[in-house]
Amino acid sequence: MLVDNPPEPRVANAPAPPNRRAIRAFGLLVSVALLVLVALAGIAVGARELPLDQVWHGLFHDSGTYADVVVRDRLSRTVLGVLAGTALGVSGAVLQALTRNPLADPGLLGINAGASAAVVTAITFFGVTSLSGYVWFAFLGAALVGALVWLLGGSRGATPVRLALAGMAISAALYGYLQAVMIMDGAALGRMRFWTVGSLTSATDSTIRQVLPFFVVGTGLALALARPLNAMAMGDDTARALGAHLNRTRALSMAAATVLCGAATAACGPIVFVGLMVPHVVRSFTGPDLRWILPYAAVLSPVLLLGADIIGRVVARPAEVQVGIVTAVIGGPVFLFLVRRRRTAQL
């Protein structure tokens, strides 16, 4: 008697049906259009609202009027928001794949803590006061912590659990150091209070030029790792059978996340929950394929960050609430909802 062969299990790297690919591609185009609209709103909305014709004139003409100057200033802020949002979203998706934890975020491996501790050290002990000076300290701190987490997590024998535990331990130690230094040095506390909550207010063309290469390299590396990370999501044995190099993929994933998180934290301060929320939400309609999760996260994360920045400008006019506070207020309830939903699904 003939027996039909059982269907082969579908893997993340398998091509999606044509209709699904078309829907995903169309959704990505819609997401890009949404990002453009939010970016224009970010330029138009502030302590003083500008009509769209003045925004358009300020973008393509520089006549020296007040409106044109405001547009130029807000343009730098918006560009930095797009870059930082993309970095946080992409790094969050990579870390969630690396640790196999859909609730992981860039702070899980201590990268934000490393950047913050380095900036506090630069301000307190080296007298660095300008963003152009301590941006490099922040990036160096993030890179050192990323390397330390990799070594403590087992280096070539690193596993998702070891990496997460090493990151949590280092984060706790560094945040303790950060709080101790800031309490003992009131001047450092005064200079750090805006940076530590996360803000786009210090955006300048110089800052963007300094961090842009890191954003480009980190994002490119993360996108190149989509296929091997897809394979690793099915388990180490299956990944080896599919030809993935586990240690190399983990090391490069750590490097990509470190570069992206370090650059974003250096330029804007530690902004939380963006790297957690967006990849998690994106996964709900793209599925587990990182070839789609990463592009969607790269587009929708700056939508969330810029949207939070706009909210912060509107709710406290003529002052503003820093974007890191807004994302924390939004992200806290969302995180609890995601944890509760995940726990309910496991019961």
Coordinates of C-alpha atoms in Angstrom, one line a residue:
M1 CA 0.0 0.0 0.0
L2 CA 1.4 3.4 -1.0
V3 CA 1.7 6.0 1.7
D4 CA 1.9 9.7 1.0
N5 CA 5.1 11.4 2.2
P6 CA 4.5 13.6 5.2
P7 CA 4.9 17.4 4.5
E8 CA 8.3 18.8 5.2
P9 CA 8.4 21.3 8.1
R10 CA 8.6 24.9 7.0
V11 CA 11.6 26.9 8.2
A12 CA 12.0 30.6 8.5
N13 CA 14.4 30.8 5.5
A14 CA 11.9 29.0 3.2
P15 CA 10.3 31.3 0.6
A16 CA 6.9 32.6 1.5
P17 CA 3.9 32.1 -0.9
P18 CA 3.8 34.9 -3.5
N19 CA 0.6 36.4 -2.1
R20 CA 2.1 36.7 1.4
R21 CA 5.4 38.2 0.0
A22 CA 3.3 40.8 -1.9
I23 CA 1.3 41.7 1.2
R24 CA 4.5 42.0 3.3
A25 CA 6.2 44.2 0.6
F26 CA 3.1 46.4 0.4
G27 CA 3.0 46.7 4.2
L28 CA 6.6 47.8 4.2
L29 CA 5.9 50.5 1.6
V30 CA 3.0 51.7 3.8
S31 CA 5.3 51.7 6.8
V32 CA 7.8 53.9 4.9
A33 CA 5.0 56.3 3.9
L34 CA 4.0 56.4 7.6
L35 CA 7.5 57.2 8.6
V36 CA 7.7 60.1 6.1
L37 CA 4.4 61.6 7.5
V38 CA 5.6 61.3 11.1
A39 CA 8.9 62.9 10.2
L40 CA 7.2 65.8 8.5
A41 CA 5.0 66.1 11.6
G42 CA 8.1 66.1 13.8
I43 CA 9.4 69.1 11.8
A44 CA 6.1 71.0 11.9
V45 CA 5.1 70.4 15.5
G46 CA 6.8 72.0 18.5
A47 CA 6.6 75.0 20.8
R48 CA 5.5 76.8 17.7
E49 CA 3.6 75.0 15.0
L50 CA 4.6 75.6 11.4
P51 CA 2.2 75.1 8.4
L52 CA 3.3 72.6 5.9
D53 CA 4.1 75.3 3.3
Q54 CA 6.7 76.8 5.6
V55 CA 8.1 73.3 6.4
W56 CA 8.5 72.7 2.7
H57 CA 10.1 76.1 2.1
G58 CA 12.5 75.6 5.0
L59 CA 13.6 72.1 3.7
F60 CA 14.5 73.3 0.2
H61 CA 15.3 77.0 0.7
D62 CA 17.4 78.8 3.2
S63 CA 16.3 82.5 3.2
G64 CA 17.3 83.1 6.9
T65 CA 13.8 83.6 8.2
Y66 CA 12.7 82.4 11.6
A67 CA 10.6 79.6 10.2
D68 CA 13.5 78.4 8.1
V69 CA 15.9 78.3 11.1
V70 CA 13.3 76.4 13.1
V71 CA 12.9 73.9 10.3
R72 CA 16.7 73.4 10.0
D73 CA 17.0 72.7 13.8
R74 CA 14.0 70.3 13.8
L75 CA 15.4 68.6 10.8
S76 CA 18.5 67.6 12.6
R77 CA 16.4 66.4 15.5
T78 CA 14.2 64.3 13.2
V79 CA 17.1 62.8 11.3
L80 CA 18.8 61.7 14.6
G81 CA 15.4 60.3 15.7
V82 CA 15.2 58.2 12.5
L83 CA 18.7 56.9 12.9
A84 CA 18.4 56.2 16.6
G85 CA 15.0 54.6 16.2
T86 CA 16.3 52.3 13.4
A87 CA 19.3 51.4 15.5
L88 CA 17.2 50.5 18.6
G89 CA 14.6 48.5 16.6
V90 CA 17.1 46.5 14.6
S91 CA 19.4 45.8 17.6
G92 CA 16.3 44.7 19.6
A93 CA 15.3 42.3 16.9
V94 CA 18.8 40.9 16.7
L95 CA 19.1 40.4 20.4
Q96 CA 15.7 38.8 20.6
A97 CA 16.8 36.3 18.0
L98 CA 20.2 35.8 19.6
T99 CA 18.9 35.2 23.1
R100 CA 15.7 33.4 21.8
N101 CA 13.7 35.6 24.1
P102 CA 11.0 37.7 22.4
L103 CA 10.9 40.0 25.4
A104 CA 14.6 40.9 25.2
D105 CA 15.7 44.5 24.5
P106 CA 19.1 46.3 24.0
G107 CA 19.4 46.8 27.7
L108 CA 19.4 43.1 28.4
L109 CA 23.1 42.6 27.6
G110 CA 24.2 45.7 29.5
I111 CA 25.1 47.8 26.5
N112 CA 23.1 50.8 27.6
A113 CA 24.6 50.5 31.1
G114 CA 28.1 50.4 29.7
A115 CA 27.5 53.6 27.6
S116 CA 26.0 55.4 30.6
A117 CA 28.8 54.4 33.0
A118 CA 31.4 55.6 30.5
V119 CA 29.7 59.0 30.1
V120 CA 29.5 59.5 33.8
T121 CA 33.2 58.6 34.1
A122 CA 34.1 61.0 31.3
I123 CA 32.2 63.9 32.9
T124 CA 33.3 63.3 36.5
F125 CA 36.9 62.3 36.1
F126 CA 38.0 63.7 32.8
G127 CA 36.0 67.0 32.8
V128 CA 34.3 66.2 29.5
T129 CA 31.2 68.4 29.1
S130 CA 30.3 68.5 25.3
L131 CA 28.4 65.9 23.4
S132 CA 31.1 65.7 20.8
G133 CA 33.5 64.7 23.6
Y134 CA 31.6 62.1 25.5
V135 CA 29.9 60.5 22.5
W136 CA 33.1 58.5 22.0
F137 CA 33.2 57.5 25.7
A138 CA 29.7 56.2 25.4
F139 CA 30.5 54.2 22.4
L140 CA 33.6 52.8 23.9
G141 CA 31.7 51.8 27.1
A142 CA 29.1 50.0 25.0
A143 CA 31.8 48.2 23.1
L144 CA 33.7 47.1 26.1
V145 CA 30.6 45.8 27.9
G146 CA 29.6 43.9 24.7
A147 CA 33.0 42.3 24.6
L148 CA 32.9 41.5 28.3
V149 CA 29.4 39.9 28.1
W150 CA 30.6 37.8 25.2
L151 CA 33.6 36.6 27.2
L152 CA 31.7 36.0 30.4
G153 CA 28.9 34.3 28.4
G154 CA 31.3 31.6 27.3
S155 CA 32.9 33.2 24.2
R156 CA 33.0 30.4 21.6
G157 CA 30.7 28.3 23.8
A158 CA 28.3 31.1 24.5
T159 CA 24.6 30.2 24.8
P160 CA 21.6 32.5 24.9
V161 CA 21.0 31.9 28.6
R162 CA 24.7 32.6 29.5
L163 CA 24.7 35.8 27.5
A164 CA 21.5 37.1 29.1
L165 CA 22.7 36.3 32.7
A166 CA 26.1 37.9 32.0
G167 CA 24.4 41.0 30.7
M168 CA 22.0 41.3 33.6
A169 CA 24.9 40.9 36.2
I170 CA 27.0 43.6 34.4
S171 CA 24.1 45.9 34.1
A172 CA 23.4 45.7 37.9
A173 CA 27.0 46.4 38.7
L174 CA 27.3 49.3 36.3
Y175 CA 24.1 51.0 37.3
G176 CA 25.2 50.8 41.0
Y177 CA 28.5 52.5 40.0
L178 CA 26.6 55.1 38.0
Q179 CA 24.3 56.0 40.8
A180 CA 27.2 56.2 43.4
V181 CA 29.2 58.5 41.2
M182 CA 26.3 60.8 40.4
I183 CA 25.2 61.0 44.1
M184 CA 28.8 61.9 45.2
D185 CA 29.3 64.5 42.4
G186 CA 26.4 67.0 42.3
A187 CA 27.9 68.7 39.2
A188 CA 27.9 65.5 37.3
L189 CA 24.4 64.8 38.4
G190 CA 23.3 68.2 37.0
R191 CA 25.0 67.7 33.7
M192 CA 23.8 64.2 33.3
R193 CA 20.1 64.5 34.3
F194 CA 18.8 65.2 30.7
W195 CA 21.1 62.7 29.0
T196 CA 20.2 59.8 31.3
V197 CA 16.5 60.0 30.5
G198 CA 17.1 59.9 26.8
S199 CA 16.6 63.0 24.6
L200 CA 16.8 64.2 21.0
T201 CA 17.2 67.9 22.0
S202 CA 21.0 67.9 21.6
A203 CA 20.8 66.8 17.9
T204 CA 23.2 68.7 15.6
D205 CA 24.7 68.1 12.2
S206 CA 28.0 67.3 13.9
T207 CA 26.5 64.7 16.2
I208 CA 24.8 63.0 13.2
R209 CA 28.1 63.0 11.2
Q210 CA 29.9 61.4 14.1
V211 CA 27.5 58.5 14.6
L212 CA 26.2 58.0 11.1
P213 CA 29.0 55.5 10.1
F214 CA 28.2 53.3 13.1
F215 CA 24.5 53.3 12.2
V216 CA 25.2 52.3 8.6
V217 CA 27.8 49.5 9.5
G218 CA 25.7 48.1 12.3
T219 CA 22.4 48.0 10.3
G220 CA 24.1 46.5 7.3
L221 CA 25.7 43.8 9.4
A222 CA 22.4 43.0 11.1
L223 CA 20.6 42.6 7.8
A224 CA 23.3 40.3 6.5
L225 CA 22.8 38.0 9.6
A226 CA 19.1 37.5 9.0
R227 CA 19.5 34.0 7.3
P228 CA 21.9 32.5 9.9
L229 CA 19.8 33.9 12.8
N230 CA 16.7 32.3 11.2
A231 CA 18.6 29.0 11.2
M232 CA 19.7 29.3 14.8
A233 CA 16.1 30.0 15.9
M234 CA 15.3 26.3 15.1
G235 CA 18.0 25.1 17.5
D236 CA 21.8 24.6 17.4
D237 CA 21.7 21.1 15.8
T238 CA 19.3 22.2 13.0
A239 CA 21.3 25.3 12.4
R240 CA 24.5 23.3 12.0
A241 CA 22.7 21.0 9.6
L242 CA 21.7 24.0 7.6
G243 CA 25.3 25.2 7.4
A244 CA 25.1 28.0 9.9
H245 CA 28.3 28.9 11.8
L246 CA 27.0 29.3 15.4
N247 CA 30.0 31.0 17.1
R248 CA 30.6 33.4 14.2
T249 CA 26.9 34.3 14.0
R250 CA 26.7 34.9 17.7
A251 CA 29.9 37.0 17.7
L252 CA 28.8 39.1 14.7
S253 CA 25.3 39.5 16.2
M254 CA 26.8 40.8 19.4
A255 CA 29.0 43.2 17.4
A256 CA 26.1 44.5 15.4
A257 CA 23.9 45.0 18.5
T258 CA 26.8 46.7 20.3
V259 CA 27.6 49.1 17.5
L260 CA 23.9 50.1 17.0
C261 CA 23.0 50.4 20.7
G262 CA 26.3 52.2 21.5
A263 CA 25.8 54.7 18.8
A264 CA 22.1 55.4 19.7
T265 CA 22.9 55.6 23.4
A266 CA 25.9 57.9 22.8
A267 CA 23.9 60.3 20.7
C268 CA 20.6 60.3 22.6
G269 CA 21.1 58.7 26.0
P270 CA 19.5 55.4 27.1
I271 CA 16.1 55.2 25.5
V272 CA 14.1 52.1 26.7
F273 CA 11.4 49.9 25.3
V274 CA 11.7 50.9 21.6
G275 CA 13.9 47.9 20.9
L276 CA 11.5 45.6 22.8
M277 CA 8.1 46.8 21.6
V278 CA 8.5 47.2 17.9
P279 CA 10.2 43.9 17.0
H280 CA 7.7 42.1 19.2
V281 CA 4.8 43.7 17.5
V282 CA 6.3 43.3 14.0
R283 CA 6.8 39.6 14.6
S284 CA 3.0 39.2 15.2
F285 CA 2.2 40.0 11.5
T286 CA 5.5 39.0 9.7
G287 CA 6.1 35.7 11.4
P288 CA 9.5 34.6 12.6
D289 CA 11.4 35.4 9.4
L290 CA 14.1 38.0 10.3
R291 CA 14.4 38.9 6.6
W292 CA 11.1 40.7 7.1
I293 CA 11.3 41.5 10.8
L294 CA 14.5 43.6 10.5
P295 CA 13.3 45.9 7.6
Y296 CA 10.0 46.4 9.3
A297 CA 11.7 47.2 12.7
A298 CA 14.1 49.5 10.9
V299 CA 11.1 51.6 9.6
L300 CA 8.6 51.3 12.4
S301 CA 10.9 51.9 15.3
P302 CA 11.7 55.5 14.3
V303 CA 7.9 56.0 13.8
L304 CA 7.5 55.1 17.5
L305 CA 10.4 57.2 18.6
L306 CA 9.5 60.3 16.6
G307 CA 5.8 59.9 17.7
A308 CA 6.9 59.8 21.3
D309 CA 9.1 62.9 20.7
I310 CA 6.1 64.8 19.2
I311 CA 3.9 63.8 22.2
G312 CA 6.6 65.1 24.6
R313 CA 6.5 68.5 22.8
V314 CA 2.7 68.8 22.8
V315 CA 1.8 67.7 26.4
A316 CA 3.9 70.3 28.2
R317 CA 4.0 73.4 25.9
P318 CA 6.0 75.6 25.9
A319 CA 8.3 73.2 27.7
E320 CA 8.7 69.6 26.7
V321 CA 8.9 66.1 28.1
Q322 CA 12.0 64.2 27.1
V323 CA 11.4 61.3 24.6
G324 CA 13.0 58.8 27.0
I325 CA 10.3 59.5 29.6
V326 CA 7.5 59.2 27.0
T327 CA 8.7 55.9 25.7
A328 CA 9.1 54.6 29.3
V329 CA 5.5 55.7 30.1
I330 CA 4.2 54.0 27.0
G331 CA 6.5 51.0 27.2
G332 CA 5.8 50.0 30.8
P333 CA 2.1 49.1 30.3
V334 CA 2.9 47.5 26.9
F335 CA 5.6 45.4 28.4
L336 CA 3.3 44.1 31.2
F337 CA 0.7 43.3 28.6
L338 CA 3.2 41.4 26.5
V339 CA 4.4 39.4 29.5
R340 CA 0.9 38.6 30.6
R341 CA -0.1 37.5 27.1
R342 CA 3.0 35.4 26.8
R343 CA 2.3 33.8 30.1
T344 CA -1.4 33.1 29.2
A345 CA -0.3 31.5 25.9
Q346 CA 2.0 29.1 27.8
L347 CA -0.7 27.9 30.2

